[in-house]
PDB file of C-alpha atoms in Angstrom:
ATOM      1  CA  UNK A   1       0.000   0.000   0.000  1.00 87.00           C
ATOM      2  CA  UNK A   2       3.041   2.266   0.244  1.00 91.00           C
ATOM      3  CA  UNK A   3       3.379   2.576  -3.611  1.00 93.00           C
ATOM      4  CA  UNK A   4      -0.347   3.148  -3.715  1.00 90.00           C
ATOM      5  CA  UNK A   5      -0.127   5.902  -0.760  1.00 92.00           C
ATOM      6  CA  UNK A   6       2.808   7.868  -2.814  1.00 92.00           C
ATOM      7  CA  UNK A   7       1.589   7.615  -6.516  1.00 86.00           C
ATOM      8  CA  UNK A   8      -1.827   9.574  -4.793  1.00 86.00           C
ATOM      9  CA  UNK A   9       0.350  11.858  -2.458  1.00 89.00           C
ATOM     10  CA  UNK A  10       2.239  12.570  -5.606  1.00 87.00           C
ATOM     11  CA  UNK A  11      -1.600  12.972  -7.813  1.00 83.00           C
ATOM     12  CA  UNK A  12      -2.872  15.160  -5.238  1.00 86.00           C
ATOM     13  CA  UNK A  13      -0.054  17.831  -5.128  1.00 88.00           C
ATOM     14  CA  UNK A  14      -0.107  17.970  -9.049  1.00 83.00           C
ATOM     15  CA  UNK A  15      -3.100  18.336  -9.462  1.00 81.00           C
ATOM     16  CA  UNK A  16      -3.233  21.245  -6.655  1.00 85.00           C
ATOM     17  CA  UNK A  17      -0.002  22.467  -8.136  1.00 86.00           C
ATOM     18  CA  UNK A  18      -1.771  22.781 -11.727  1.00 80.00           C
ATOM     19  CA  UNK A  19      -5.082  24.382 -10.370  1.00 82.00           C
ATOM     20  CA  UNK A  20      -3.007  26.960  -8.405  1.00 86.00           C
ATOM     21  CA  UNK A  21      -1.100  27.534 -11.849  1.00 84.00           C
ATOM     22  CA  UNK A  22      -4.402  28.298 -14.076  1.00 81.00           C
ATOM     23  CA  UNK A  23      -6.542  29.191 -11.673  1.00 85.00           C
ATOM     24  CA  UNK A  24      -4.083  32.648 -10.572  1.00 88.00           C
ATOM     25  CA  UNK A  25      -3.746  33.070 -14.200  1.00 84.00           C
ATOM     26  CA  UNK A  26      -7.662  33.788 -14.994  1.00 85.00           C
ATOM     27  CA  UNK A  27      -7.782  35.748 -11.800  1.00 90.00           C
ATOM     28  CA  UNK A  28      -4.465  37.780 -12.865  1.00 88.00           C
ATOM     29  CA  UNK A  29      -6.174  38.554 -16.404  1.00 87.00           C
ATOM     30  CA  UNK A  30      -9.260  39.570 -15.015  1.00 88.00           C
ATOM     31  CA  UNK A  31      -7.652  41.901 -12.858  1.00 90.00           C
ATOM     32  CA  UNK A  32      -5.551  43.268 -15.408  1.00 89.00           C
ATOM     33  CA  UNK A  33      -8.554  44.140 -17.365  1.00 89.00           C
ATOM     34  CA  UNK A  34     -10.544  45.428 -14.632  1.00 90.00           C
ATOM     35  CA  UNK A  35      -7.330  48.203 -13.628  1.00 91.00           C
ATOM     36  CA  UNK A  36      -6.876  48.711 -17.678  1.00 88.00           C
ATOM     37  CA  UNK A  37     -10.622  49.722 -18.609  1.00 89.00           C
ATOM     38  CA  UNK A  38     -12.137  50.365 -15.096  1.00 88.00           C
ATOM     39  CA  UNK A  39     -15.129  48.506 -16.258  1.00 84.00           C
ATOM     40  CA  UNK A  40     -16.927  45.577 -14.947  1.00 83.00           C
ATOM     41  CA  UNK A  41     -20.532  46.054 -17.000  1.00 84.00           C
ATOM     42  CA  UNK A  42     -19.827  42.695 -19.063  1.00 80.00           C
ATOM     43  CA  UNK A  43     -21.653  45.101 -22.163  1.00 85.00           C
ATOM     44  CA  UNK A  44     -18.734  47.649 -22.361  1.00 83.00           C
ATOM     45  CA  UNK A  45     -16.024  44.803 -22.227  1.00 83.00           C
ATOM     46  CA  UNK A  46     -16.650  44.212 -26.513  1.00 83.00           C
ATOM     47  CA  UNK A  47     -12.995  44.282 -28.145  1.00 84.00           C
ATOM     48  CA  UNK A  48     -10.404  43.392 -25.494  1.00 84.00           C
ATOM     49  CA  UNK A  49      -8.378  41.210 -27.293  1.00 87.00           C
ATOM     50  CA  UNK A  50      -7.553  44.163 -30.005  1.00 91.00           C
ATOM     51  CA  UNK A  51      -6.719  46.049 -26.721  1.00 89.00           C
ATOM     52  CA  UNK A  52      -5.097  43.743 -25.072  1.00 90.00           C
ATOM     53  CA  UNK A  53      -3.349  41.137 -26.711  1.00 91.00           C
ATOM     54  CA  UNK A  54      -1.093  39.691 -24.460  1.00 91.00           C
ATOM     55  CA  UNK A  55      -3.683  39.608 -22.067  1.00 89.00           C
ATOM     56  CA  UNK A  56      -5.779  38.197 -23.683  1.00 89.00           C
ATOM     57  CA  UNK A  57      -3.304  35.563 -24.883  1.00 89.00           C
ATOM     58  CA  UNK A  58      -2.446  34.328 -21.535  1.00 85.00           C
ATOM     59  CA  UNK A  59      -6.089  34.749 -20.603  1.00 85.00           C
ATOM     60  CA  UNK A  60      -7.153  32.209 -23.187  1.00 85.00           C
ATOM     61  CA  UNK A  61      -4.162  29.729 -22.122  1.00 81.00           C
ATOM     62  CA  UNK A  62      -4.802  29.597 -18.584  1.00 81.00           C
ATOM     63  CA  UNK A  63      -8.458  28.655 -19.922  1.00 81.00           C
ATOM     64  CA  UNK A  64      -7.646  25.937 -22.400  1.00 78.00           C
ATOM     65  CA  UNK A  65      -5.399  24.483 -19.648  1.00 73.00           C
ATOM     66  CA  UNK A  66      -8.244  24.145 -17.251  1.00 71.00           C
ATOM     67  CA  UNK A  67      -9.786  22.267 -19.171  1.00 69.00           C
ATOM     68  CA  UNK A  68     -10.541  18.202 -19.059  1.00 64.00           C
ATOM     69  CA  UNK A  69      -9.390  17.527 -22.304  1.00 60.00           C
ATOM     70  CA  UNK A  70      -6.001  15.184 -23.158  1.00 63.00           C
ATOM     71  CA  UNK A  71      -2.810  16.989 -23.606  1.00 62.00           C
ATOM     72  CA  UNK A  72      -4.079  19.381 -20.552  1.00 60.00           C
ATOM     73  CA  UNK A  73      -3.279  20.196 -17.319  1.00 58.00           C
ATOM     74  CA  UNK A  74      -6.894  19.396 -15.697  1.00 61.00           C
ATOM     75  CA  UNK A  75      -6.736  15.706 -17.729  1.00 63.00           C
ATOM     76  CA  UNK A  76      -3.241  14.863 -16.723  1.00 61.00           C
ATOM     77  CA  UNK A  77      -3.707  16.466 -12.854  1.00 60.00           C
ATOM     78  CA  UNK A  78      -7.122  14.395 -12.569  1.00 62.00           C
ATOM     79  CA  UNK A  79      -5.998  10.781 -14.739  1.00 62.00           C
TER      80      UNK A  79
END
């Protein structure tokens, strides 16, 4: 049961690791575009990745990586 007890030790802080990871990035990006337009009416947000690329960029990583789909973080952390 050792080996057991360490393979989900080991599952349990990557997965933690990995939601830590995306889940400050989403946060991060919405506060950067919260202290860039001052906005948070959802109807005056239209056009922010012309404004904000890189932003918007890392924005739209952090939220393919949360995903449950192979080749991600969420599917590898949760397998």
């Amino acid at each position: 049961m050792a080996l057991a007890a360490a393979l989900a030790l080991t599952a349990g802080l990557l997965h933690a690791f990995n939601h830590s990871i995306f889940k400050s990035l989403l946060f991060f990006g919405a506060g950067a575009v919260l202290t860039t337009t001052g906005e948070r009416d959802m109807e005056h947000l239209g056009g922010l990745i012309h404004r904000m690329p890189q932003t918007a960029f890392v924005f739209l990583v952090a939220a393919r990586r949360s995903r449950r789909c192979r080749r991600s973080n969420g599917f590898v952390s949760e397998w």
